[in-house]
Amino acid sequence: MTKPRPPRKTRPTIVDVARRARVSIGTASRVINGYENVDADLKARVNAAIARLDYRPNTSAQDMRRGRTRLVGIVIRDIAVPQMAHFVKSAQDTLYSAGYSVLNASSENNVERELMLIETLSQRRVDGLITAVASEHDARLRKSLRSLGVPVVLLDREEPDSFDAVLVDHRGGTQRAVEHLLDLGHRRIALLTGKADVRPAYERVRGYEAAYKARGLTVDRSLISSESFTEAFAIGKTTALLVAADPATAIIAGGLAILPGMLQAIHTQQRRVPEDVSIISGSDSALAALFTPPITSVRWDYGEVGAAAARLLLERMQQKTDLPPRRVAFPTELVLRGSSAPPPSRRRS
Amino acid sequence: MTKPRPPRKTRPTIVDVARRARVSIGTASRVINGYENVDADLKARVNAAIARLDYRPNTSAQDMRRGRTRLVGIVIRDIAVPQMAHFVKSAQDTLYSAGYSVLNASSENNVERELMLIETLSQRRVDGLITAVASEHDARLRKSLRSLGVPVVLLDREEPDSFDAVLVDHRGGTQRAVEHLLDLGHRRIALLTGKADVRPAYERVRGYEAAYKARGLTVDRSLISSESFTEAFAIGKTTALLVAADPATAIIAGGLAILPGMLQAIHTQQRRVPEDVSIISGSDSALAALFTPPITSVRWDYGEVGAAAARLLLERMQQKTDLPPRRVAFPTELVLRGSSAPPPSRRRS
DNA sequence: TTGAAAGCGCTAACAG
DNA sequence: CTGTTAGCGCTTTCAA
């Protein structure tokens, strides 16, 4: 015989609050938004009503009225890559602190998919976007970003049209890595990285070439594989490099997912690091640091990069300054660890 | 002398589309939403207008009218933990395919912060939430989730009140791990895991105890540290265990961030795995698989768990069935690798 | 099949 | 200081 109280189907609105507090909705709105010029008594009544009803303003409605959403999109290749997750987390925290919520999605390095994601974000009227576009050269992508009509910050991408960007010095890092290997006596140094339509890939290639030039040596382009950032590619290519007639004596993992694939292939082929082959990772990670032997790596601070991207975006969103695009560069450092040593030939001598 | 065309301040609305197509906004709306009963000519005109204006429906407005947002929140401890990122990615993909967007945030295992995040999600009127609550016993958290008024799916958490949940069999996995170590001859097996207010922690403790019981041995509770999931804790505790008068001969890493910390401490203390100390990880990862030696681990499929959580949520959101809460359980398997071996004492004998 | 019009929940003038 | 009201952009009756 319990009296079935009618289930609250819809959540309370500002009208409910106003009615309960016996004030106009205007007054209720003022209290909700913390205006000062409200009579103490009325304010108290409104607050009581809010508490009683467990009222929460409907952001969609506020957004519509105010013409902004305080929503930011983050679109990257794959959030499951630890370093990416790091970046996202840091950017997210910064944005949350500023009152923004974050919508994120993985583009899988697929232009079509990324276009769809941007389309969705566009419909959701995000106030800004942080993205590592899948390709720097895709006209549709560029147009899509432009037509968003909101600030965009690129992660490690160059754009002729120029949005703001945060850029990591992969070139310098790779150059130092290669010079280090050359100095150890390596002459067959392979570089595995992604397709050249994206900055981290082509910058690593440039760094590689710069190192050879700096040492007065000529590059053997056949040792550079600028093809893909996937683990599968890393496994296949590494295997090929190891079993070749003239095997590579050192390999550089030029991408986040390259290292795991490379290590797996080396393990399968039963090669020892660094006795049989030296290794340098183009990005640091827990895996690189804790592996046995620890892996010499190009390092930078993902968290800082994420926070910087978020700050750039916040500044654009807040002051609608039509300043020229800004780019924040992040240096890299080569952390020497046990995975890089003289090549086998040198050892014998 | 360029004629300064007035910059398009606001994006085109359905009114612009209707006007340009010379139809009513009702008709425009019907075309946009793919209704069949629209004259072919009008439909063509509307579509032309849409293309011309680069129109995209404003989701906020649609949401408000329809009373739903197609927004889902995902709140977990820390998206930067690789396994968590995996989970999120998989859940995200499933939700996107169903037309939902995902808002995610890291709670840092902090109840206050999580309450704030839920508050934000509540204001944004998410249609559902997936979360690994920071504590199962916190009344405010429970109330907060309940008052959201939308379906909630818990990740590896039990709730008396009962939401839907996806649950990993940490207990069974840990039990098998401990039995494996006992069978190898270990008698000083330490378990490092989080505080007992969260399922993965207390289930691991139960699994540990079950193993001892199964082997007819009594548990030394001083070897169980159910305190924290942080890396810092792992480093400190592992160090203590290694330098103790009666050191542990095996340690189980009962948490995602525990393993990295543990390995670091072992490295610092210059112990060898498994010669000086055996190790088992309570969750598999690239680090565990590629470490030298590879680390014996409790394994399950994060991707499947994420997809399952998303599916549970989708079902609840779509059919508003008042079915009893469902729980989807995921088995774990113990992957034997090189980090677990007989204890030093046994070796000498 | 189409158009007109009433809101969804909220903010921001504008009067008073 | 407070109440009234006109929309924000869209969907969905309700008539025609």
XYZ file of C-alpha atoms (C1' of nucleotides) in Angstrom:
730
model
C 0.000 0.000 0.000
C 2.901 2.331 -0.594
C 1.737 5.492 -2.150
C 3.411 5.440 -5.577
C 4.875 8.891 -5.805
C 4.901 9.942 -9.415
C 8.407 9.415 -10.729
C 10.163 12.635 -11.625
C 10.276 12.224 -15.332
C 12.029 15.403 -16.254
C 14.602 17.241 -14.272
C 13.704 20.501 -12.583
C 14.088 23.663 -14.609
C 14.687 27.230 -13.697
C 10.938 27.701 -13.780
C 10.518 25.159 -11.007
C 13.154 26.921 -9.003
C 11.563 30.321 -9.500
C 8.123 29.078 -8.605
C 9.296 27.337 -5.490
C 11.236 30.395 -4.376
C 8.338 32.670 -5.333
C 10.472 34.886 -7.503
C 10.629 35.563 -11.213
C 12.797 33.414 -13.392
C 14.893 36.470 -14.044
C 15.777 36.671 -10.402
C 16.393 32.966 -10.249
C 18.739 33.287 -13.193
C 20.598 36.111 -11.489
C 21.136 34.105 -8.358
C 22.243 31.089 -10.350
C 24.763 33.166 -12.195
C 26.041 34.850 -9.088
C 24.968 38.407 -9.768
C 25.512 40.665 -6.808
C 22.507 42.891 -7.016
C 19.971 40.519 -5.561
C 18.155 40.945 -2.277
C 19.613 38.662 0.367
C 16.243 37.181 1.236
C 15.353 36.337 -2.326
C 18.774 34.929 -2.909
C 18.384 32.688 0.090
C 15.002 31.484 -1.095
C 16.335 30.692 -4.531
C 19.285 28.829 -3.141
C 17.012 26.873 -0.877
C 14.840 25.938 -3.815
C 17.881 24.890 -5.809
C 19.094 22.693 -3.028
C 15.660 21.273 -2.384
C 15.019 20.435 -6.001
C 18.571 19.342 -6.671
C 18.499 21.730 -9.587
C 21.300 22.018 -12.084
C 21.234 24.445 -14.964
C 20.905 22.810 -18.337
C 24.109 23.504 -20.183
C 22.535 22.921 -23.584
C 20.069 25.691 -22.934
C 22.717 28.022 -21.617
C 24.909 27.249 -24.560
C 22.192 28.027 -26.999
C 21.419 31.296 -25.428
C 24.997 32.339 -25.026
C 26.197 31.078 -28.347
C 29.065 29.047 -27.037
C 29.503 25.578 -25.639
C 32.673 25.562 -23.576
C 33.341 22.335 -25.370
C 36.691 21.515 -26.921
C 37.478 18.649 -29.244
C 40.694 16.687 -29.146
C 41.278 14.486 -32.158
C 44.403 12.406 -32.315
C 45.494 9.255 -33.996
C 45.057 6.829 -31.160
C 44.431 7.569 -27.556
C 45.552 4.080 -26.601
C 49.159 4.944 -27.337
C 50.585 5.799 -23.921
C 52.309 8.960 -24.979
C 49.168 10.222 -26.662
C 47.147 9.456 -23.595
C 49.624 11.513 -21.637
C 49.231 14.417 -23.936
C 45.465 14.215 -23.845
C 45.334 13.980 -20.117
C 47.454 16.999 -19.630
C 45.552 19.080 -22.162
C 42.305 17.910 -20.674
C 43.260 18.932 -17.178
C 44.237 22.387 -18.295
C 41.007 22.843 -20.200
C 38.860 21.551 -17.371
C 40.443 24.002 -14.994
C 39.354 26.748 -17.327
C 35.791 25.523 -17.347
C 35.836 23.627 -20.612
C 34.808 20.048 -21.221
C 36.609 17.854 -23.664
C 35.240 15.659 -26.403
C 37.829 13.311 -27.710
C 38.148 10.799 -30.416
C 40.723 8.706 -32.231
C 41.156 9.265 -35.930
C 43.111 6.043 -36.502
C 45.284 8.058 -38.818
C 42.453 7.819 -41.313
C 41.503 10.953 -43.185
C 37.933 9.856 -43.863
C 37.350 9.076 -40.252
C 38.892 12.313 -39.156
C 36.625 14.246 -41.486
C 33.646 12.556 -39.894
C 34.858 13.351 -36.431
C 35.400 16.989 -37.276
C 31.939 17.055 -38.796
C 30.479 15.811 -35.546
C 32.447 18.312 -33.532
C 31.275 21.018 -35.869
C 27.671 20.100 -35.264
C 28.282 20.089 -31.583
C 29.595 23.604 -31.975
C 32.832 23.074 -30.104
C 34.532 26.314 -29.186
C 37.919 24.983 -30.228
C 39.876 22.000 -31.415
C 43.232 20.422 -30.765
C 44.308 17.941 -33.368
C 47.164 16.065 -34.914
C 45.683 15.900 -38.379
C 46.120 12.596 -40.156
C 47.735 14.292 -43.126
C 49.140 17.742 -43.622
C 48.513 17.691 -47.331
C 44.867 16.823 -47.495
C 42.855 19.682 -48.930
C 39.544 18.413 -47.588
C 40.922 18.193 -44.122
C 42.277 21.669 -44.319
C 39.016 23.031 -45.602
C 37.115 21.153 -42.950
C 39.219 22.649 -40.199
C 38.924 26.099 -41.635
C 35.166 25.924 -41.974
C 34.850 24.973 -38.353
C 35.164 28.654 -37.699
C 36.782 28.219 -34.310
C 40.373 28.261 -33.111
C 42.416 25.191 -33.922
C 45.701 24.147 -32.381
C 47.761 21.601 -34.240
C 49.829 19.003 -32.492
C 53.111 18.496 -34.276
C 51.818 19.502 -37.673
C 52.740 22.277 -40.101
C 50.115 24.076 -42.072
C 50.727 26.584 -44.813
C 47.480 28.318 -43.873
C 48.751 28.270 -40.375
C 46.907 27.555 -37.270
C 48.543 27.773 -33.892
C 50.738 24.775 -33.235
C 52.883 23.015 -30.679
C 55.931 21.477 -32.257
C 58.417 18.971 -30.962
C 61.972 19.063 -32.220
C 62.106 15.603 -33.734
C 64.675 16.733 -36.238
C 67.217 17.759 -33.655
C 66.524 14.697 -31.572
C 66.977 12.344 -34.470
C 70.058 14.133 -35.634
C 71.677 13.728 -32.256
C 70.638 10.095 -32.152
C 72.179 9.367 -35.531
C 75.344 11.286 -34.779
C 75.662 9.307 -31.597
C 75.402 6.073 -33.562
C 77.790 7.258 -36.237
C 80.267 8.206 -33.580
C 79.991 4.717 -32.133
C 81.063 3.427 -35.515
C 77.731 2.426 -37.018
C 77.430 2.819 -40.750
C 74.248 0.864 -41.381
C 71.711 2.823 -39.398
C 68.081 2.244 -40.268
C 65.259 4.668 -39.562
C 61.697 3.453 -39.300
C 59.028 6.102 -39.289
C 55.681 7.143 -40.719
C 54.699 8.457 -44.104
C 56.132 11.827 -44.979
C 52.778 13.603 -44.962
C 53.136 14.327 -41.321
C 55.698 16.396 -39.496
C 57.175 13.932 -36.994
C 57.981 11.636 -39.904
C 59.624 14.034 -42.306
C 61.416 15.900 -39.584
C 63.016 12.690 -38.407
C 64.157 11.969 -41.922
C 65.674 15.427 -42.126
C 67.390 14.948 -38.817
C 68.819 11.683 -40.048
C 70.159 13.305 -43.183
C 71.510 16.266 -41.269
C 73.538 13.953 -39.082
C 75.204 12.289 -42.050
C 75.939 15.630 -43.570
C 77.379 16.897 -40.313
C 79.735 13.945 -40.264
C 80.585 14.289 -43.918
C 79.028 10.980 -44.873
C 76.556 10.126 -47.590
C 73.165 8.809 -46.746
C 72.052 5.400 -47.945
C 68.421 6.168 -48.618
C 67.539 2.498 -48.679
C 67.976 2.464 -44.936
C 65.258 5.038 -44.434
C 61.740 3.633 -44.309
C 59.306 6.481 -44.042
C 56.162 4.451 -44.430
C 53.949 3.880 -41.453
C 53.574 4.440 -37.739
C 51.959 1.108 -37.097
C 53.295 -1.676 -34.983
C 52.733 -4.148 -37.804
C 54.984 -2.144 -40.083
C 57.633 -2.021 -37.388
C 57.579 -5.766 -36.944
C 57.815 -6.507 -40.644
C 60.476 -3.984 -41.459
C 62.635 -4.760 -38.473
C 62.560 -8.437 -39.319
C 63.608 -7.668 -42.866
C 66.444 -5.446 -41.689
C 67.768 -8.124 -39.374
C 67.713 -11.022 -41.776
C 69.102 -9.055 -44.723
C 72.389 -10.068 -46.269
C 73.883 -6.814 -45.084
C 71.882 -6.260 -41.900
C 71.412 -2.957 -40.155
C 73.625 -2.588 -37.112
C 71.410 0.039 -35.544
C 67.753 0.945 -35.855
C 65.901 4.054 -34.832
C 62.272 3.708 -33.842
C 60.748 6.863 -35.252
C 57.257 6.663 -33.855
C 55.329 5.863 -30.730
C 54.166 2.410 -31.716
C 57.330 1.534 -33.597
C 59.383 0.607 -30.562
C 57.100 -2.158 -29.274
C 56.926 -3.708 -32.716
C 60.645 -3.453 -33.163
C 61.415 -5.090 -29.839
C 59.035 -7.853 -30.622
C 60.725 -8.570 -33.952
C 64.157 -8.478 -32.362
C 62.988 -10.915 -29.759
C 61.517 -13.221 -32.368
C 64.681 -13.100 -34.410
C 66.658 -13.779 -31.265
C 68.967 -10.846 -31.600
C 70.557 -9.245 -28.583
C 70.533 -5.555 -27.822
C 73.007 -3.945 -28.131
C 75.385 -6.821 -28.982
C 73.752 -7.670 -32.300
C 71.908 -4.485 -32.963
C 71.756 -1.063 -31.342
C 68.469 0.634 -30.821
C 67.336 4.179 -30.217
C 63.766 5.185 -29.627
C 62.497 8.406 -31.117
C 60.297 8.928 -28.091
C 60.736 8.033 -24.475
C 58.308 5.826 -22.581
C 58.041 3.553 -19.582
C 58.825 0.688 -21.881
C 62.007 2.337 -23.117
C 63.151 3.302 -19.653
C 62.503 -0.043 -18.017
C 63.501 -2.382 -20.786
C 66.615 -4.476 -20.366
C 68.814 -2.930 -21.479
C 67.209 0.475 -21.021
C 66.762 2.100 -24.371
C 68.529 5.230 -25.484
C 65.737 7.640 -26.339
C 64.830 11.031 -27.644
C 62.914 12.640 -24.835
C 60.537 15.535 -24.348
C 57.773 16.280 -21.939
C 54.383 15.187 -23.227
C 52.611 16.767 -20.339
C 54.094 20.149 -21.091
C 53.178 19.852 -24.727
C 49.597 19.025 -23.835
C 49.329 21.899 -21.413
C 50.858 24.282 -23.927
C 48.415 23.233 -26.618
C 45.554 23.781 -24.219
C 46.850 27.188 -23.232
C 47.265 28.298 -26.815
C 43.707 27.269 -27.482
C 42.358 28.959 -24.378
C 44.023 32.207 -25.324
C 42.527 32.107 -28.780
C 39.108 31.248 -27.482
C 39.136 33.924 -24.857
C 40.595 36.878 -26.638
C 39.460 36.632 -30.159
C 42.666 38.252 -31.189
C 43.467 38.004 -34.831
C 47.095 37.658 -34.028
C 49.285 35.796 -36.473
C 49.547 32.079 -35.775
C 51.865 31.173 -32.988
C 54.007 28.118 -32.668
C 55.444 26.814 -29.464
C 58.507 24.674 -29.959
C 59.649 21.997 -27.579
C 63.252 20.899 -27.420
C 64.219 17.265 -27.274
C 67.089 15.648 -25.497
C 68.904 12.422 -26.213
C 68.932 10.220 -23.142
C 71.828 7.809 -23.387
C 71.080 4.365 -22.080
C 72.286 0.846 -22.619
C 70.752 0.016 -25.957
C 73.275 1.884 -28.056
C 76.806 0.537 -28.327
C 79.467 0.025 -30.985
C 78.453 -2.235 -33.859
C 79.515 -5.901 -33.955
C 82.269 -5.231 -36.475
C 83.901 -2.635 -34.272
C 83.722 -4.959 -31.329
C 85.764 -7.598 -32.995
C 88.475 -5.156 -33.871
C 39.783 48.865 -52.682
C 38.677 45.347 -52.016
C 35.049 45.258 -51.138
C 35.125 44.035 -47.567
C 32.491 41.352 -47.579
C 30.923 41.297 -44.152
C 32.511 38.449 -42.231
C 30.044 35.674 -41.490
C 29.800 36.160 -37.790
C 27.314 33.463 -36.974
C 26.890 30.165 -38.663
C 23.884 29.556 -40.884
C 20.738 28.297 -39.221
C 17.811 26.319 -40.433
C 16.067 29.608 -41.102
C 18.753 30.563 -43.595
C 18.381 27.218 -45.255
C 14.615 27.499 -45.446
C 14.720 31.003 -46.812
C 17.274 30.164 -49.436
C 15.306 27.093 -50.511
C 12.055 29.028 -50.365
C 10.347 26.533 -48.113
C 9.146 26.643 -44.536
C 11.494 25.741 -41.763
C 9.261 22.779 -41.079
C 10.023 21.400 -44.503
C 13.692 22.165 -44.132
C 13.684 20.282 -40.874
C 12.008 17.314 -42.504
C 14.598 17.135 -45.226
C 17.425 17.488 -42.770
C 16.049 14.635 -40.749
C 15.478 12.430 -43.737
C 11.706 12.216 -43.693
C 10.309 10.473 -46.739
C 7.176 12.471 -47.332
C 8.774 15.478 -48.917
C 8.331 16.549 -52.500
C 11.395 15.708 -54.544
C 11.759 19.228 -55.827
C 11.608 20.824 -52.425
C 13.979 18.260 -51.084
C 16.456 19.086 -53.829
C 16.190 22.788 -53.143
C 16.777 22.297 -49.460
C 19.768 20.082 -50.050
C 21.187 22.603 -52.453
C 20.786 25.330 -49.873
C 22.445 23.193 -47.244
C 25.397 22.527 -49.504
C 25.634 26.132 -50.571
C 25.559 27.493 -47.055
C 27.675 24.722 -45.625
C 24.939 24.293 -43.079
C 25.189 21.932 -40.151
C 22.405 21.485 -37.652
C 23.203 22.843 -34.233
C 23.314 19.886 -31.915
C 22.671 21.997 -28.827
C 19.403 23.166 -30.273
C 18.399 19.697 -31.349
C 19.314 18.369 -27.955
C 17.209 20.897 -26.207
C 14.198 20.213 -28.295
C 14.570 16.466 -28.133
C 15.515 16.280 -24.524
C 18.612 14.208 -25.019
C 22.200 14.903 -25.864
C 23.707 11.721 -27.286
C 26.567 12.537 -24.993
C 28.172 9.957 -22.756
C 30.628 10.585 -19.956
C 33.557 8.345 -19.190
C 35.201 9.019 -15.856
C 38.150 6.924 -14.837
C 41.086 7.312 -12.583
C 43.712 8.232 -15.100
C 43.529 8.063 -18.827
C 47.298 8.176 -19.076
C 47.590 4.638 -17.773
C 47.963 2.581 -20.943
C 45.408 -0.048 -19.994
C 42.869 2.608 -19.125
C 43.475 4.338 -22.405
C 42.800 1.050 -24.115
C 39.537 0.654 -22.327
C 38.462 4.174 -23.107
C 39.359 3.880 -26.726
C 37.381 0.747 -27.204
C 34.334 2.076 -25.370
C 34.598 5.309 -27.288
C 34.649 3.583 -30.642
C 31.575 1.563 -29.824
C 29.707 4.621 -28.644
C 30.704 6.710 -31.635
C 29.437 4.023 -33.967
C 26.090 4.319 -32.268
C 25.996 8.061 -32.755
C 27.133 9.149 -29.325
C 29.959 11.476 -28.461
C 32.135 10.955 -25.452
C 33.166 13.390 -22.764
C 35.959 12.047 -20.695
C 37.848 13.027 -17.650
C 40.305 11.671 -15.139
C 39.235 11.561 -11.529
C 42.751 11.021 -10.185
C 41.176 8.588 -7.768
C 39.980 11.588 -5.853
C 36.405 11.578 -4.604
C 36.073 15.353 -4.499
C 37.291 15.686 -8.013
C 35.040 12.935 -9.221
C 32.039 14.624 -7.634
C 32.886 17.768 -9.530
C 33.230 15.910 -12.786
C 29.896 14.185 -12.320
C 28.374 17.532 -11.514
C 29.637 18.908 -14.794
C 28.384 15.903 -16.700
C 25.053 16.280 -15.009
C 24.775 19.857 -16.153
C 25.704 18.822 -19.610
C 22.848 16.370 -19.438
C 24.802 13.358 -20.582
C 22.587 10.456 -21.572
C 24.756 7.976 -19.748
C 27.946 7.443 -17.827
C 30.673 4.853 -17.623
C 32.812 5.128 -14.553
C 35.211 3.393 -12.266
C 34.198 5.280 -9.154
C 37.045 6.324 -6.906
C 35.468 4.614 -3.925
C 32.656 2.120 -3.619
C 31.787 3.189 -0.132
C 31.320 6.883 -0.555
C 27.732 7.888 0.081
C 28.038 11.219 -1.690
C 29.386 9.571 -4.773
C 26.582 7.071 -4.775
C 23.989 9.736 -4.337
C 25.568 11.821 -7.036
C 25.439 8.973 -9.508
C 21.890 8.168 -8.602
C 20.686 11.725 -8.978
C 22.166 11.876 -12.438
C 19.008 10.149 -13.482
C 20.617 8.371 -16.427
C 22.039 4.901 -16.914
C 25.397 4.257 -15.332
C 27.770 1.415 -16.058
C 30.449 0.706 -13.527
C 33.893 -0.460 -14.487
C 35.144 -3.041 -12.051
C 33.108 -1.779 -9.140
C 30.409 -3.325 -6.960
C 27.492 -1.305 -5.771
C 24.874 -2.423 -3.293
C 22.342 -0.232 -5.064
C 23.471 -1.843 -8.219
C 24.115 -0.290 -11.519
C 25.123 -2.323 -14.520
C 28.741 -3.327 -14.349
C 31.585 -4.981 -16.175
C 33.720 -7.017 -13.853
C 37.142 -8.542 -14.314
C 38.021 -11.680 -12.400
C 40.956 -10.323 -10.454
C 40.301 -12.747 -7.666
C 40.708 -15.825 -9.819
C 43.709 -14.353 -11.581
C 45.465 -13.486 -8.369
C 44.647 -16.841 -6.859
C 46.223 -18.622 -9.789
C 49.234 -16.354 -9.616
C 49.774 -17.028 -5.937
C 49.217 -20.746 -6.303
C 51.783 -20.735 -9.073
C 54.287 -19.053 -6.793
C 53.487 -21.321 -3.873
C 53.986 -24.308 -6.099
C 57.375 -22.967 -7.107
C 58.285 -23.019 -3.438
C 57.773 -19.386 -2.503
C 56.595 -18.733 1.027
C 57.184 -15.024 1.266
C 54.903 -13.674 -1.403
C 54.012 -10.000 -1.190
C 50.974 -8.398 -2.732
C 50.924 -4.700 -3.525
C 47.588 -3.236 -4.394
C 45.206 -0.348 -3.801
C 43.001 0.521 -0.868
C 40.218 -1.940 -0.189
C 37.461 0.481 -1.089
C 37.619 -0.589 -4.646
C 36.936 -3.949 -6.200
C 40.188 -4.726 -8.014
C 42.019 -4.244 -4.734
C 39.901 -6.313 -2.392
C 39.325 -9.014 -4.948
C 43.033 -9.459 -5.359
C 43.416 -9.769 -1.616
C 40.709 -12.409 -1.576
C 42.367 -14.266 -4.391
C 45.628 -14.192 -2.511
C 43.993 -15.599 0.589
C 42.085 -18.198 -1.387
C 45.332 -19.504 -2.816
C 46.858 -20.015 0.611
C 43.716 -21.714 1.797
C 43.684 -23.938 -1.279
C 47.209 -25.038 -0.473
C 46.470 -25.463 3.214
C 48.809 -22.676 4.258
C 48.219 -19.734 6.538
C 48.455 -16.231 5.236
C 50.990 -13.807 6.640
C 48.916 -10.642 6.473
C 51.984 -8.482 6.857
C 52.882 -9.364 3.298
C 49.686 -7.878 1.950
C 49.812 -4.152 1.323
C 46.410 -2.993 0.224
C 47.131 0.694 0.255
C 47.482 2.547 -2.994
C 47.551 2.182 -6.746
C 50.203 4.818 -7.244
C 53.623 4.335 -8.674
C 55.142 6.137 -5.714
C 53.637 3.634 -3.325
C 54.952 0.779 -5.445
C 58.460 2.156 -5.394
C 58.500 2.705 -1.655
C 56.931 -0.557 -0.693
C 58.970 -2.660 -3.072
C 62.148 -1.122 -1.780
C 61.108 -1.896 1.775
C 60.272 -5.471 0.884
C 63.625 -6.014 -0.760
C 65.808 -4.577 1.953
C 63.906 -6.184 4.838
C 65.650 -8.632 7.109
C 63.400 -11.348 5.827
C 62.828 -10.148 2.264
C 59.964 -11.170 0.041
C 60.978 -13.749 -2.551
C 58.099 -12.879 -4.845
C 55.960 -9.806 -5.374
C 52.661 -9.399 -7.129
C 51.931 -6.072 -8.764
C 48.249 -5.635 -8.091
C 47.525 -2.540 -10.094
C 48.196 -0.886 -13.405
C 50.787 1.577 -12.228
C 52.304 -0.751 -9.667
C 54.455 -2.697 -12.098
C 56.456 0.248 -13.426
C 57.161 1.421 -9.903
C 58.114 -2.035 -8.797
C 60.524 -2.568 -11.657
C 62.106 0.744 -10.980
C 62.693 -0.104 -7.334
C 64.084 -3.504 -8.224
C 66.444 -1.875 -10.652
C 67.546 0.679 -8.105
C 68.120 -2.020 -5.515
C 70.036 -3.995 -8.085
C 68.037 -7.159 -7.723
C 67.707 -9.618 -10.571
C 64.431 -11.052 -11.790
C 63.753 -13.889 -11.227
C 67.024 -14.903 -9.552
C 66.614 -12.639 -6.541
C 62.929 -12.010 -6.666
C 60.043 -13.353 -8.714
C 57.454 -11.029 -10.091
C 53.928 -11.388 -11.356
C 51.899 -8.555 -12.757
C 48.217 -8.382 -11.982
C 47.577 -6.952 -15.414
C 49.241 -7.494 -18.731
C 50.810 -4.707 -20.753
C 53.382 -4.029 -23.418
C 55.859 -3.381 -20.658
C 55.176 -6.759 -19.052
C 55.354 -8.632 -22.325
C 58.527 -7.020 -23.603
C 60.485 -6.699 -20.413
C 63.553 -8.844 -19.960
C 62.657 -11.290 -18.644
C 59.061 -11.149 -19.848
C 56.775 -10.876 -16.877
C 54.273 -13.508 -15.875
C 50.942 -11.704 -15.894
C 47.262 -11.954 -15.253
C 45.667 -11.171 -18.559
C 42.286 -10.121 -19.877
C 41.122 -8.168 -22.855
C 40.743 -4.466 -22.132
C 39.222 -3.811 -25.481
C 36.467 -6.322 -24.900
C 35.736 -4.892 -21.509
C 35.440 -1.411 -22.957
C 33.180 -2.543 -25.742
C 31.025 -4.492 -23.317
C 30.641 -1.505 -21.030
C 29.616 0.613 -23.993
C 27.109 -1.964 -25.146
C 25.541 -2.275 -21.720
C 25.151 1.455 -21.620
C 23.743 1.671 -25.127
C 21.129 -0.926 -24.309
C 20.046 0.944 -21.211
C 19.932 4.235 -23.013
C 17.991 2.885 -25.917
C 15.430 0.683 -24.294
C 14.614 2.300 -21.049
C 13.971 -1.124 -19.620
C 13.804 -1.283 -15.901
C 15.506 -4.616 -15.956
C 17.491 -5.607 -12.919
C 21.131 -4.576 -13.067
C 23.287 -6.738 -15.199
C 26.899 -7.615 -14.714
C 29.189 -8.897 -17.373
C 32.103 -10.872 -16.010
C 35.417 -11.247 -17.751
C 37.693 -14.181 -17.059
C 41.386 -13.740 -16.545
C 44.201 -16.005 -17.512
C 47.642 -16.397 -16.032
C 50.278 -16.032 -18.708
C 53.432 -17.769 -17.596
C 56.613 -15.989 -18.575
C 60.157 -15.730 -17.351
C 59.740 -13.549 -14.285
C 58.470 -16.292 -12.006
C 60.880 -19.006 -10.877
C 61.729 -20.898 -7.718
C 62.914 -18.740 -4.816
C 66.629 -18.354 -4.022
C 66.442 -20.777 -1.071
C 65.056 -23.525 -3.250
C 67.723 -22.928 -5.815
C 70.521 -23.536 -3.398
C 69.004 -26.788 -2.225
C 2.601 17.062 -48.329
C 3.342 21.631 -46.428
C 3.251 25.866 -43.420
C 2.495 28.113 -39.027
C 3.378 28.199 -34.439
C 4.311 26.492 -29.851
C 7.725 25.616 -27.023
C 12.603 23.040 -25.054
C 15.449 25.939 -20.699
C 17.819 29.688 -20.341
C 19.849 34.708 -20.539
C 19.699 39.461 -21.244
C 17.653 43.448 -22.360
C 14.056 46.513 -20.930
C 10.762 48.529 -18.011
C 9.224 49.544 -13.752
C 16.443 45.564 -7.241
C 12.852 42.743 -9.677
C 9.546 41.050 -13.171
C 8.402 40.559 -18.039
C 9.590 39.159 -22.352
C 11.964 38.201 -26.620
C 14.467 35.090 -28.604
C 18.865 31.244 -29.232
C 17.952 26.981 -33.336
C 15.427 23.380 -33.684
C 11.433 19.678 -33.744
C 6.830 18.588 -33.730
C 2.097 18.991 -33.303
C -1.836 20.963 -35.635
C -4.316 22.662 -39.483
C -4.754 23.414 -44.033
